[in-house]
Amino acid sequence: MKTTSSTSATLWVEVWGAALVCALTFPRSLAAETGADAWLRYSKLNPQAAEVYRRFPDKVVLLGDSLLLQTAEQELSRAVEQMSGRALQVERNSSAGKAIVLGTMKDLRALSSRLHPPHELSGDGYWLKSAKIHGAECLIIAGGTDRGALYGVFALLSKIARAESPAAVDLATMDEEQQPYAAVRWVNQWDNLDGRIERGYGGPSIFFADGKVRSDLTRASQYARLLASIGINGCTLNNVNAAPGILEDGFIEQVSRIADVFRPWGVEVSLSVDLSSPKVMGGLDTFDPLDSRVAEWWRKRAGAIYRRIPDFGGFVVKADSEGRLGPSTYGRTPADAANVIARALQPHHGVVFYRAFVYNHHLDWHDLKNDRAKAAYDNFHPLDGAFDDNVIIQIKNGPIDFQVREPVSPLLAGLRRTNEAIELQITQEYTGQQRHLCFLVPMWKEVLDFDMRVDAHAAPVKDLVEGRVFRRPTGGLVGVANVGMAANWMGSPLAMANLYGFGRLAWDPDLRGEKIIDEWTRLTFGSNPLVVKTITAIELRSWQVYESYTGPLGAGTLTNILGNHYDPGPESSEENGWGQWHRADHQGIGMDRTVETGTGYIGQYPPEVQKLYASLARCPDELLLFFHHVPYSYGLHSGKTVIQHVYDSHYDGADQARDFTAQWKALAGHIDDERYRDILARLEYQAGEAVVWRDAICNWAFRLSGIPDEKGRVGIDPAK
Ligand code: GCW
């Protein structure tokens, strides 16, 4: 740590001046670029921005010496130096003179009892405040916790790096208090111990290779920094399809090395576990959750972990799902299974995320009453109240599986006495696998804002998962991230907006999508107005464009579900046990999920939502085929028939994908060449793929319906 004593304000100005020259001659955005810094690039400030920050203090006073406060100070010093060329001095516990004062609220009160934010800070919140301390103008960064102070540093740096308006970062007026919306702001990685990542599109695992934890954990440490910068406080390291060996002593020892590099960033590590572990690796003849030997086994394993990793977060469980063993082997319930593990973790303050993704993938497709969408609610709603308080039910946003458009899972409103977290998929499994652009924040916003109308009162999903509606002690958001060793983490530079957006929404689901993408673009590409305008416009359109050429009207993503989940393959969903059916035949298309004539799925929603979806007159077009089976000639609210919509939307979507390329070309010379060319190639590829999708789906729809395209683009119109 630096402890030098004095640097004058003049030097600050001069160094900043030097930085300006540098910025004019060699802007960082034109330098070699790998994308590894993501949104933490801390580029040299442009002249106007530099002017604004010239009046900032040149000293940091650190009110404490915890690991996290040290991280916070180092991040602040490093970033300020990188952006301005100026080295901050660091002092401990002194309060003399103009300074950035960094610590927890508790430390701050000890320094000056009259300083307190408008609302009491709890948990990981922070307060950025300009105030006089002992007569000197200071900028306070205070956290409800040490971690909150670190978040405050990242927030301040983000403002500076985005070159926000002088008023927003004016030393004399700064007064901003932020509190995270949800306690649980976690990511899951689906990394296998051999280094492959299930549904990962950014290269091999940053944690594991060849069955072991990597010896070099530099990338893991950089990942923890990225996560902390957007307020993520937990990370599950391994695939939910978990290898039992993860719980062996030798492996726990290795995992503790990952925990060591995550700890300075306040990100807890956790593990996915296989429910059959007591038998498969523990040598017992059973894994029955109600057997006392099994309970003892979990207690001992938890003890072994916490001895090595005292701040371990807990376990994630996928059981009785897609071939994984589970409590049903012994006629037990998910509550029995979750609780036996929860009780082992409870003395250590750990939690269990028990996934609600439990369904039968051998459903009889002949039976029109069968419906995979009903599974989560059917399995978990009857158990409401049976789970211990340190169990969180982790529920995918939709009832099927991360399709491009689904209604929200009814289970989100179906647990009143049980904690829950919503699981969102950041990695683009069904949404183009990072080869197509698909910015998911607009979709997630719709999900989080959807009002379930519980007991005839407003109950948006964000409030349900956070525990506000039913006054639950904990809950929040989990995102399946799957970053990898690719230099740019996710394989595509633009896809990183999804990881950023996930973190920002977990912190504050009320942030507008436009604001989130604006922030991300400025931090990632700089604040050139043309660059910001072009990238934000493309990203904000991208989900709807992808939807329009892959899966319109709520029919699901019409992809090959038996293979790569990427190419068009609408027929692969039908006539098998996986239950991702569209029920498309020569007469009509869509799943009848009504209570009267269909599967009854709609009956799982609260009454007002049932009414919305049950009524053909009110059901929104974009979900029509999810809830209803209709003839191809059925008239939508838009005035088009279903079939004409399918044709038009596919042609429209493919045209818009092509337009993205044209829009991107306007950025030549305005961003670094590497990213310019990389993204151009991706967009050109996407434009071609969109045509493949368009033709595959339009021809499929024409073959089934026999109804030609009014505009003569698909099939042959016998009338002409
Ligand atoms: O959709 C499926 C994915 C699987 C995944 C599963 C799950 C980890 O195709 O790869 O398994 O969801 O969420 O458990």
XYZ file of C-alpha atoms and ligand atoms in Angstrom:
734
model
C 0.000 0.000 0.000
C 1.206 3.522 -0.800
C 1.681 5.809 2.179
C 3.423 8.857 0.763
C 2.458 12.096 2.408
C 1.889 14.992 0.049
C 1.147 15.792 -3.560
C -0.061 19.277 -4.370
C -3.268 20.134 -6.153
C -1.178 21.813 -8.809
C 0.455 18.542 -9.588
C -3.016 17.039 -9.934
C -3.841 19.640 -12.553
C -0.524 19.257 -14.273
C -0.658 15.511 -14.386
C -4.186 15.723 -15.634
C -2.963 18.118 -18.276
C -0.371 15.585 -19.331
C -3.082 12.995 -19.492
C -5.014 15.207 -21.869
C -2.175 15.365 -24.315
C -1.961 11.650 -24.123
C -5.689 11.305 -24.671
C -5.597 13.477 -27.754
C -2.741 11.683 -29.387
C -3.435 8.086 -28.453
C -6.913 7.374 -27.218
C -7.076 4.026 -25.495
C -10.036 3.039 -27.631
C -7.767 2.799 -30.645
C -5.160 0.727 -28.837
C -4.850 -3.047 -29.011
C -7.965 -4.494 -27.505
C -8.758 -7.952 -26.267
C -11.904 -7.178 -24.321
C -10.402 -8.696 -21.176
C -11.016 -5.518 -19.184
C -14.684 -5.620 -20.178
C -16.394 -2.594 -18.610
C -13.445 -1.859 -16.303
C -11.172 -0.321 -18.914
C -10.605 2.988 -17.143
C -9.542 4.695 -20.360
C -7.769 8.017 -20.282
C -10.313 10.743 -19.724
C -11.180 13.115 -22.505
C -10.488 16.837 -21.987
C -13.966 17.849 -20.867
C -14.170 15.027 -18.380
C -10.712 15.714 -17.082
C -11.736 19.289 -16.436
C -14.583 18.112 -14.246
C -12.485 15.877 -12.084
C -9.644 18.290 -11.622
C -11.058 19.496 -8.360
C -11.106 16.064 -6.782
C -8.979 15.405 -3.698
C -5.571 13.903 -4.220
C -5.591 11.862 -1.050
C -7.500 8.813 0.196
C -8.119 8.383 3.874
C -8.797 4.755 4.665
C -10.904 4.217 7.781
C -9.992 0.625 8.517
C -7.783 -2.162 7.329
C -10.049 -5.024 6.320
C -9.221 -7.017 3.229
C -12.177 -5.533 1.348
C -11.306 -1.960 2.245
C -7.794 -2.567 1.015
C -9.201 -3.910 -2.245
C -11.426 -0.855 -2.491
C -8.526 1.530 -1.982
C -6.322 -0.296 -4.472
C -9.070 -0.273 -7.086
C -9.643 3.436 -6.549
C -5.972 4.320 -6.749
C -5.313 2.151 -9.762
C -8.295 3.454 -11.705
C -7.666 7.106 -10.927
C -4.079 6.694 -11.987
C -5.088 4.962 -15.186
C -7.739 7.524 -16.089
C -5.870 10.637 -15.049
C -2.233 9.659 -14.707
C -2.342 10.838 -11.140
C -1.243 8.809 -8.107
C -3.396 9.233 -5.023
C -1.739 9.285 -1.648
C -3.139 6.928 0.921
C -3.408 7.685 4.592
C -4.971 5.677 7.367
C -7.490 6.945 9.860
C -6.382 10.542 9.482
C -8.931 13.211 8.778
C -6.843 16.236 8.076
C -7.425 18.077 4.849
C -9.264 17.531 1.621
C -9.601 13.804 0.978
C -11.624 10.938 -0.339
C -12.718 9.241 2.873
C -13.295 5.512 2.475
C -14.783 3.128 5.032
C -17.924 1.720 6.574
C -20.695 3.829 8.091
C -19.545 2.666 11.493
C -16.030 3.978 10.855
C -17.445 7.209 9.508
C -19.572 7.811 12.577
C -16.507 7.422 14.726
C -14.889 10.165 12.661
C -17.805 12.536 12.676
C -21.055 11.807 14.451
C -23.106 14.292 12.435
C -22.618 12.482 9.132
C -25.404 10.119 8.269
C -27.209 9.285 5.041
C -30.899 10.094 4.546
C -31.820 6.435 5.122
C -29.956 4.057 7.360
C -27.654 1.904 5.205
C -28.187 -1.789 5.626
C -26.181 -4.623 4.153
C -24.157 -3.859 1.092
C -25.470 -0.365 0.403
C -23.238 2.662 0.047
C -23.304 6.443 0.332
C -21.310 8.851 -1.838
C -21.363 12.235 -0.199
C -19.519 15.501 -0.457
C -19.139 17.000 2.978
C -16.855 19.102 5.081
C -14.949 17.088 7.645
C -13.083 19.180 10.199
C -13.345 22.112 7.834
C -11.959 20.356 4.753
C -13.968 19.481 1.665
C -14.138 15.707 1.427
C -15.743 13.060 -0.676
C -17.090 10.260 1.477
C -17.463 6.710 0.203
C -19.165 4.840 3.010
C -20.575 1.324 2.929
C -23.135 -0.395 5.133
C -20.452 -3.106 5.125
C -16.875 -3.277 3.864
C -18.294 -4.785 0.729
C -20.665 -1.850 0.422
C -17.656 0.489 0.535
C -16.091 -1.476 -2.321
C -19.339 -1.121 -4.291
C -19.266 2.601 -3.590
C -15.784 2.833 -5.096
C -16.892 1.003 -8.215
C -19.922 3.280 -8.518
C -17.807 6.414 -8.293
C -15.299 5.084 -10.804
C -18.076 4.163 -13.191
C -19.394 7.715 -13.062
C -15.975 9.117 -13.827
C -15.232 6.608 -16.574
C -18.564 7.357 -18.237
C -17.739 11.030 -18.033
C -21.111 11.842 -16.588
C -22.206 15.439 -16.539
C -20.317 17.674 -14.111
C -23.401 17.985 -11.923
C -23.581 14.246 -11.403
C -20.077 14.025 -10.030
C -19.620 17.500 -8.698
C -17.625 17.274 -5.544
C -19.632 20.040 -3.944
C -23.037 18.436 -4.495
C -22.533 14.695 -4.582
C -25.089 12.921 -2.438
C -26.109 9.496 -3.574
C -27.319 6.619 -1.506
C -27.751 3.173 -3.008
C -29.086 0.009 -1.499
C -29.107 -3.319 -3.359
C -32.615 -4.507 -4.141
C -31.969 -8.158 -3.497
C -29.789 -9.942 -0.945
C -29.030 -12.788 -3.365
C -27.131 -11.557 -6.423
C -25.385 -14.684 -7.573
C -24.040 -16.181 -10.734
C -23.854 -19.873 -11.525
C -21.165 -21.318 -13.746
C -21.909 -24.631 -15.407
C -18.225 -25.638 -15.463
C -17.281 -29.304 -15.528
C -14.162 -30.451 -13.740
C -12.575 -31.509 -17.030
C -12.650 -27.863 -18.097
C -15.599 -27.967 -20.470
C -18.557 -25.703 -19.773
C -22.095 -26.905 -20.387
C -23.745 -24.298 -22.626
C -20.634 -22.146 -22.421
C -19.626 -20.216 -25.537
C -16.545 -18.414 -24.244
C -13.966 -21.179 -24.186
C -12.949 -23.582 -21.419
C -13.347 -23.110 -17.695
C -11.398 -20.451 -15.854
C -11.555 -22.656 -12.738
C -10.989 -26.256 -13.770
C -8.862 -28.272 -16.198
C -8.250 -32.021 -16.421
C -10.230 -32.812 -13.304
C -8.411 -30.317 -11.096
C -8.537 -26.676 -10.107
C -6.227 -24.741 -12.421
C -2.871 -23.845 -10.977
C -3.037 -20.331 -12.430
C -6.101 -18.556 -11.093
C -5.386 -15.135 -12.574
C -8.529 -15.224 -14.671
C -10.612 -16.356 -11.703
C -9.388 -13.381 -9.754
C -10.160 -11.010 -12.640
C -13.636 -12.527 -12.888
C -14.261 -11.901 -9.193
C -13.312 -8.265 -9.764
C -15.740 -7.957 -12.668
C -18.498 -9.542 -10.599
C -17.858 -7.278 -7.621
C -17.938 -4.213 -9.856
C -21.614 -4.894 -10.635
C -22.580 -5.942 -7.138
C -22.587 -9.729 -7.551
C -21.949 -11.358 -4.184
C -21.898 -15.084 -4.895
C -20.660 -17.501 -7.538
C -21.329 -21.225 -7.901
C -18.258 -22.659 -9.552
C -19.351 -25.957 -11.054
C -22.106 -27.375 -13.218
C -25.468 -28.120 -11.636
C -25.007 -31.504 -13.288
C -22.482 -31.989 -10.527
C -19.657 -34.478 -10.232
C -19.781 -36.098 -6.761
C -15.973 -35.871 -6.495
C -16.263 -32.145 -5.866
C -16.860 -32.919 -2.176
C -13.728 -34.993 -1.602
C -11.230 -33.576 0.870
C -8.565 -33.156 -1.776
C -10.916 -31.233 -3.983
C -12.205 -28.986 -1.225
C -8.592 -28.083 -0.614
C -8.273 -27.069 -4.254
C -11.548 -25.122 -4.232
C -10.267 -23.172 -1.250
C -7.667 -21.649 -3.579
C -10.454 -20.227 -5.709
C -12.146 -18.899 -2.570
C -8.871 -17.197 -1.682
C -8.827 -15.203 -4.917
C -12.549 -14.380 -4.680
C -12.449 -13.238 -1.049
C -10.782 -9.842 -1.631
C -13.711 -8.964 -3.905
C -16.461 -10.006 -1.518
C -17.749 -12.763 -3.811
C -18.618 -15.947 -1.914
C -17.980 -19.224 -3.630
C -20.420 -22.091 -3.561
C -20.688 -25.521 -5.145
C -23.285 -27.574 -6.958
C -23.676 -30.959 -5.316
C -25.014 -34.303 -6.416
C -27.677 -35.574 -4.073
C -26.441 -39.135 -4.373
C -22.974 -38.159 -3.095
C -23.329 -39.882 0.312
C -23.671 -43.145 -1.570
C -21.650 -42.569 -4.715
C -18.606 -41.030 -3.076
C -19.312 -41.349 0.649
C -19.429 -45.119 0.830
C -22.911 -45.319 2.425
C -25.426 -47.759 1.009
C -28.050 -45.030 0.696
C -28.554 -41.335 0.027
C -32.054 -41.297 1.523
C -32.369 -37.782 2.965
C -34.317 -39.098 5.950
C -31.627 -41.591 6.943
C -29.656 -40.307 9.931
C -26.356 -41.575 8.493
C -26.972 -39.456 5.412
C -27.669 -36.397 7.557
C -24.460 -37.037 9.456
C -22.532 -37.388 6.215
C -23.720 -33.989 4.976
C -22.892 -32.445 8.362
C -19.355 -33.743 8.188
C -18.850 -32.598 4.605
C -20.146 -29.134 5.446
C -17.817 -29.011 8.440
C -14.854 -29.988 6.253
C -15.664 -27.241 3.780
C -16.117 -24.495 6.359
C -12.874 -25.418 8.057
C -11.097 -24.585 4.789
C -13.470 -21.877 3.497
C -15.075 -20.020 6.419
C -17.050 -17.692 4.134
C -18.369 -20.466 1.871
C -21.796 -19.565 0.450
C -23.578 -22.910 0.235
C -24.803 -25.533 -2.206
C -26.903 -25.631 -5.358
C -28.907 -28.790 -5.984
C -30.312 -30.174 -9.219
C -32.129 -33.408 -8.418
C -34.799 -35.565 -10.056
C -34.178 -33.665 -13.255
C -32.868 -34.708 -16.655
C -31.527 -38.013 -15.387
C -30.072 -36.736 -12.092
C -30.853 -38.856 -9.051
C -33.040 -37.296 -6.418
C -35.234 -37.836 -3.381
C -37.853 -39.626 -5.489
C -35.556 -42.685 -5.429
C -36.711 -43.170 -1.827
C -40.192 -41.742 -2.177
C -39.014 -38.536 -0.460
C -39.795 -34.954 -1.416
C -37.595 -32.068 -2.543
C -38.219 -30.571 0.924
C -36.739 -33.661 2.596
C -33.701 -33.411 0.331
C -33.228 -29.664 0.661
C -33.629 -29.683 4.432
C -31.106 -32.401 5.197
C -28.469 -30.348 3.404
C -29.737 -27.050 4.803
C -29.391 -28.361 8.347
C -25.791 -29.315 7.688
C -25.061 -25.790 6.441
C -27.152 -23.867 8.934
C -24.617 -23.682 11.799
C -22.195 -22.118 9.310
C -24.778 -19.677 7.875
C -24.745 -21.373 4.481
C -27.755 -21.678 2.195
C -29.128 -24.297 -0.194
C -30.448 -23.298 -3.580
C -32.771 -26.117 -4.575
C -33.660 -25.853 -8.247
C -37.306 -26.087 -9.238
C -36.277 -27.367 -12.683
C -37.728 -30.786 -11.889
C -39.727 -32.397 -14.665
C -40.373 -35.688 -16.395
C -38.610 -35.807 -19.740
C -40.397 -38.986 -20.736
C -43.845 -37.419 -20.982
C -46.369 -39.167 -23.210
C -46.855 -36.747 -26.068
C -50.056 -38.482 -27.216
C -51.841 -37.217 -24.120
C -53.077 -33.694 -24.773
C -53.392 -33.069 -21.042
C -49.685 -33.604 -20.399
C -47.671 -30.436 -20.034
C -44.063 -29.947 -18.974
C -44.834 -26.310 -18.168
C -46.861 -27.472 -15.164
C -44.036 -29.421 -13.552
C -42.326 -26.839 -11.336
C -45.568 -25.667 -9.748
C -46.952 -29.194 -9.399
C -43.791 -30.354 -7.656
C -43.102 -27.397 -5.373
C -46.345 -25.583 -4.606
C -47.665 -28.422 -2.402
C -44.457 -28.195 -0.348
C -44.765 -24.489 0.409
C -43.799 -23.931 4.041
C -42.001 -27.280 4.335
C -38.553 -25.861 3.557
C -36.119 -24.623 6.199
C -35.338 -20.910 6.304
C -31.911 -21.327 4.729
C -33.383 -23.012 1.647
C -34.017 -20.913 -1.451
C -36.014 -22.397 -4.322
C -34.256 -21.399 -7.539
C -36.882 -20.974 -10.257
C -36.186 -20.448 -13.968
C -37.915 -17.329 -15.255
C -40.256 -19.310 -17.477
C -41.990 -22.663 -17.035
C -40.142 -24.398 -19.890
C -36.482 -23.581 -20.304
C -34.998 -20.190 -21.210
C -36.848 -19.913 -24.504
C -36.756 -16.646 -26.418
C -40.246 -15.852 -25.089
C -42.112 -17.491 -22.246
C -44.612 -16.256 -19.710
C -43.237 -16.012 -16.187
C -43.238 -19.182 -14.128
C -46.426 -19.381 -12.034
C -44.379 -20.887 -9.209
C -42.906 -17.423 -8.622
C -46.290 -16.469 -7.131
C -46.937 -19.916 -5.726
C -44.610 -19.938 -2.724
C -45.756 -17.813 0.201
C -43.832 -19.430 3.035
C -40.673 -20.365 1.145
C -37.697 -18.288 -0.044
C -37.184 -18.042 -3.760
C -34.726 -16.740 -6.335
C -35.298 -16.309 -10.032
C -32.817 -18.018 -12.367
C -32.011 -16.078 -15.546
C -29.748 -17.341 -18.292
C -26.976 -14.935 -19.232
C -25.245 -17.414 -21.519
C -27.302 -17.461 -24.719
C -28.183 -21.142 -24.947
C -31.472 -20.828 -26.822
C -30.898 -17.252 -27.876
C -28.124 -17.535 -30.424
C -25.179 -18.839 -28.406
C -23.310 -15.529 -28.580
C -23.110 -15.898 -32.374
C -26.335 -13.946 -32.731
C -26.716 -10.695 -30.894
C -29.387 -10.898 -28.228
C -29.339 -8.345 -25.428
C -31.524 -9.933 -22.794
C -32.101 -7.037 -20.406
C -35.365 -5.978 -22.120
C -36.655 -9.540 -21.711
C -35.580 -9.724 -18.072
C -37.180 -6.345 -17.400
C -40.504 -7.647 -18.716
C -40.168 -10.693 -16.483
C -39.204 -8.748 -13.339
C -41.907 -6.139 -13.869
C -44.666 -8.634 -14.632
C -47.430 -8.167 -12.107
C -48.746 -11.453 -10.698
C -51.620 -9.683 -8.921
C -51.464 -11.735 -5.739
C -54.636 -11.445 -3.629
C -55.721 -8.685 -6.030
C -52.718 -6.551 -5.085
C -49.700 -5.552 -7.134
C -47.034 -8.259 -6.916
C -44.349 -7.744 -9.546
C -41.962 -10.646 -9.936
C -39.036 -8.534 -8.674
C -40.844 -8.053 -5.360
C -41.797 -11.716 -5.137
C -38.256 -12.981 -5.579
C -36.803 -10.396 -3.278
C -39.180 -11.549 -0.555
C -41.115 -8.271 -0.245
C -44.560 -9.612 -1.091
C -44.624 -12.445 1.420
C -42.050 -10.975 3.815
C -39.455 -13.680 3.341
C -36.034 -13.328 4.974
C -34.042 -13.719 1.764
C -34.208 -14.140 -1.995
C -33.055 -12.582 -5.207
C -31.573 -13.259 -8.612
C -29.266 -15.949 -9.956
C -27.755 -15.702 -13.440
C -26.186 -18.568 -15.385
C -23.121 -16.768 -16.691
C -20.686 -19.354 -18.131
C -17.773 -17.060 -18.881
C -14.658 -18.879 -20.059
C -11.009 -18.502 -20.972
C -11.806 -16.516 -24.139
C -9.967 -13.226 -23.841
C -13.287 -11.378 -23.959
C -14.910 -13.817 -21.468
C -18.099 -14.750 -23.309
C -16.848 -15.267 -26.845
C -18.469 -12.137 -28.215
C -17.655 -8.604 -27.083
C -21.266 -7.472 -27.321
C -22.574 -10.419 -25.287
C -20.864 -9.063 -22.186
C -23.658 -6.498 -21.990
C -25.814 -9.340 -20.689
C -23.516 -10.081 -17.761
C -23.291 -6.391 -16.951
C -27.056 -5.981 -17.299
C -27.762 -8.944 -15.054
C -25.679 -7.473 -12.261
C -27.224 -4.045 -12.625
C -30.765 -5.466 -12.518
C -29.982 -7.610 -9.481
C -28.823 -4.408 -7.820
C -31.731 -2.333 -9.064
C -34.464 -3.926 -11.182
C -36.021 -0.510 -11.710
C -33.130 0.677 -13.862
C -34.281 1.217 -17.422
C -32.797 -0.981 -20.138
C -31.742 2.174 -22.010
C -29.784 3.370 -18.999
C -28.069 0.026 -18.493
C -26.941 -0.304 -22.090
C -25.849 3.317 -22.188
C -23.652 2.751 -19.135
C -22.216 -0.459 -20.514
C -21.466 1.018 -23.922
C -19.688 4.063 -22.525
C -17.620 1.927 -20.179
C -16.784 -0.617 -22.863
C -16.374 1.537 -25.972
C -16.053 5.116 -24.750
C -18.449 8.026 -24.982
C -18.205 9.029 -28.654
C -21.863 9.952 -29.369
C -22.018 8.040 -32.654
C -20.604 4.923 -31.011
C -22.991 5.155 -28.063
C -26.007 5.833 -30.274
C -25.249 3.015 -32.702
C -24.381 0.303 -30.199
C -27.211 1.052 -27.809
C -29.724 1.081 -30.666
C -28.547 -2.265 -32.009
C -28.432 -3.920 -28.601
C -31.861 -2.659 -27.598
C -33.476 -4.060 -30.765
C -31.611 -7.329 -30.747
C -33.885 -9.526 -28.608
C -36.965 -8.692 -30.620
C -35.108 -9.178 -33.882
C -33.819 -12.567 -32.763
C -37.300 -13.541 -31.612
C -38.892 -12.471 -34.877
C -36.826 -14.838 -36.999
C -36.612 -17.746 -34.539
C -39.746 -18.123 -32.490
C -42.635 -15.702 -32.825
C -45.995 -15.691 -30.981
C -44.720 -17.640 -27.980
C -44.316 -20.910 -29.863
C -40.955 -21.361 -28.126
C -37.576 -21.118 -29.751
C -38.110 -23.272 -32.828
C -34.624 -24.657 -32.532
C -33.212 -28.124 -32.705
C -33.859 -29.227 -29.126
C -32.379 -32.704 -29.610
C -29.061 -31.385 -30.860
C -27.270 -28.105 -30.432
C -30.163 -25.851 -29.324
C -29.003 -23.486 -32.050
C -30.029 -24.400 -35.606
C -33.638 -24.219 -36.779
C -35.412 -27.512 -36.093
C -39.080 -27.021 -35.207
C -39.946 -30.674 -35.771
C -37.455 -31.831 -33.151
C -39.746 -30.561 -30.410
C -42.731 -32.673 -31.380
C -43.599 -36.296 -30.713
C -41.061 -36.970 -27.991
C -41.012 -36.956 -24.215
C -39.208 -33.649 -23.676
C -42.445 -31.691 -23.668
C -41.323 -28.634 -25.617
C -44.219 -29.199 -27.969
C -45.840 -26.647 -30.278
C -48.573 -29.091 -31.361
C -48.294 -27.879 -34.952
C -50.283 -29.897 -37.495
C -52.134 -29.222 -40.736
C -55.027 -27.556 -38.937
C -53.361 -25.307 -36.436
C -50.551 -24.560 -34.034
C -49.978 -23.876 -30.342
C -50.474 -25.547 -26.963
C -53.932 -25.334 -25.467
C -53.091 -24.618 -21.833
C -56.531 -23.449 -20.773
C -58.324 -25.023 -17.843
C -61.479 -25.820 -19.809
C -60.148 -27.619 -22.842
C -56.392 -27.762 -22.422
C -53.700 -28.861 -20.012
C -54.899 -26.673 -17.161
C -51.571 -24.869 -16.838
C -53.226 -21.441 -16.808
C -54.949 -22.460 -13.570
C -51.575 -22.257 -11.774
C -51.558 -18.440 -11.962
C -53.321 -16.074 -9.565
C -56.905 -15.394 -10.738
C -56.335 -12.074 -12.508
C -53.441 -13.476 -14.529
C -55.515 -16.550 -15.360
C -58.159 -14.276 -16.827
C -55.598 -12.434 -18.922
C -54.150 -15.541 -20.513
C -57.326 -17.626 -20.730
C -59.110 -15.046 -22.832
C -58.292 -15.113 -26.523
C -59.440 -11.520 -26.641
C -56.877 -10.413 -24.036
C -53.970 -12.818 -24.438
C -51.077 -10.810 -25.888
C -50.105 -11.808 -29.427
C -46.543 -12.562 -28.422
C -47.724 -15.377 -26.130
C -50.738 -16.592 -28.082
C -49.266 -19.930 -29.173
C -47.924 -20.615 -25.705
C -51.440 -20.615 -24.301
C -53.764 -21.474 -27.167
C -54.063 -23.809 -30.125
C -55.477 -21.844 -33.045
C -55.913 -22.302 -36.795
C -53.305 -20.694 -39.025
C -55.958 -18.318 -40.268
C -56.668 -17.007 -36.761
C -56.693 -13.207 -36.643
C -54.221 -11.559 -34.241
C -54.778 -8.249 -32.434
C -52.381 -6.809 -34.984
C -54.925 -7.580 -37.725
C -52.749 -10.209 -39.371
C -53.429 -13.918 -39.485
C -51.112 -16.191 -37.530
C -49.553 -17.599 -40.693
C -49.016 -14.204 -42.289
C -47.423 -13.007 -39.051
C -45.031 -15.959 -39.135
C -44.020 -15.107 -42.709
C -43.798 -11.361 -42.181
C -41.931 -11.504 -38.906
C -39.305 -13.844 -40.342
C -38.712 -11.628 -43.371
C -38.738 -8.549 -41.218
C -36.367 -10.047 -38.658
C -33.901 -11.175 -41.323
C -34.004 -7.685 -42.892
C -33.343 -6.052 -39.553
C -30.456 -8.407 -38.829
C -28.961 -7.299 -42.163
C -29.477 -3.661 -41.176
C -27.418 -4.199 -38.032
C -24.434 -4.785 -40.295
C -25.030 -1.554 -42.162
C -25.403 0.396 -38.930
C -22.242 -1.123 -37.547
C -20.243 -0.059 -40.598
C -20.798 3.566 -39.615
C -18.420 2.927 -36.712
C -15.378 2.199 -38.856
C -12.538 4.316 -37.513
C -14.481 5.302 -34.398
C -13.549 2.285 -32.309
C -10.487 0.062 -32.245
C -10.009 -2.094 -35.304
C -9.978 -5.410 -33.463
C -13.409 -5.066 -32.025
C -14.747 -3.298 -35.096
C -13.771 -6.187 -37.360
C -14.661 -8.931 -34.909
C -18.158 -7.575 -34.381
C -18.688 -6.824 -38.066
C -17.848 -10.426 -38.930
C -20.291 -11.635 -36.280
C -23.089 -9.405 -37.509
C -22.513 -10.467 -41.118
C -22.621 -14.084 -40.047
C -25.817 -13.425 -38.090
C -27.426 -11.786 -41.113
C -26.748 -14.958 -43.123
C -28.035 -17.202 -40.330
C -31.181 -15.127 -40.060
C -31.924 -15.932 -43.712
C -31.362 -19.628 -43.016
C -33.783 -19.402 -40.100
C -36.292 -17.399 -42.122
C -36.388 -19.909 -44.944
C -36.446 -22.960 -42.700
C -39.317 -21.726 -40.550
C -41.358 -20.178 -43.367
C -41.103 -23.362 -45.432
C -42.025 -25.488 -42.437
C -45.051 -23.305 -41.709
C -46.095 -23.369 -45.363
C -45.716 -27.159 -45.584
C -47.953 -27.594 -42.556
C -50.553 -24.950 -43.246
C -50.668 -25.061 -47.030
C -51.458 -21.344 -46.879
C -49.284 -19.224 -49.152
C -47.642 -15.961 -48.224
C -49.748 -12.965 -49.286
C -46.580 -11.339 -50.479
C -45.563 -14.306 -52.603
C -42.235 -14.914 -50.891
C -42.942 -18.395 -49.512
C -44.196 -21.443 -51.349
C -46.347 -21.129 -54.448
C -49.670 -19.384 -54.506
C -51.955 -21.616 -56.646
C -54.169 -18.615 -57.363
C -51.425 -16.859 -59.276
O -31.961 -26.464 -20.752
C -31.249 -27.315 -20.068
C -29.886 -27.260 -20.650
C -28.976 -28.156 -19.878
C -28.987 -27.681 -18.432
C -30.418 -27.711 -17.917
C -30.523 -27.174 -16.502
C -27.198 -27.836 -16.876
O -29.946 -27.627 -21.997
O -27.711 -28.084 -20.432
O -28.158 -28.475 -17.646
O -31.220 -26.929 -18.733
O -30.822 -26.000 -16.368
O -30.315 -27.922 -15.581
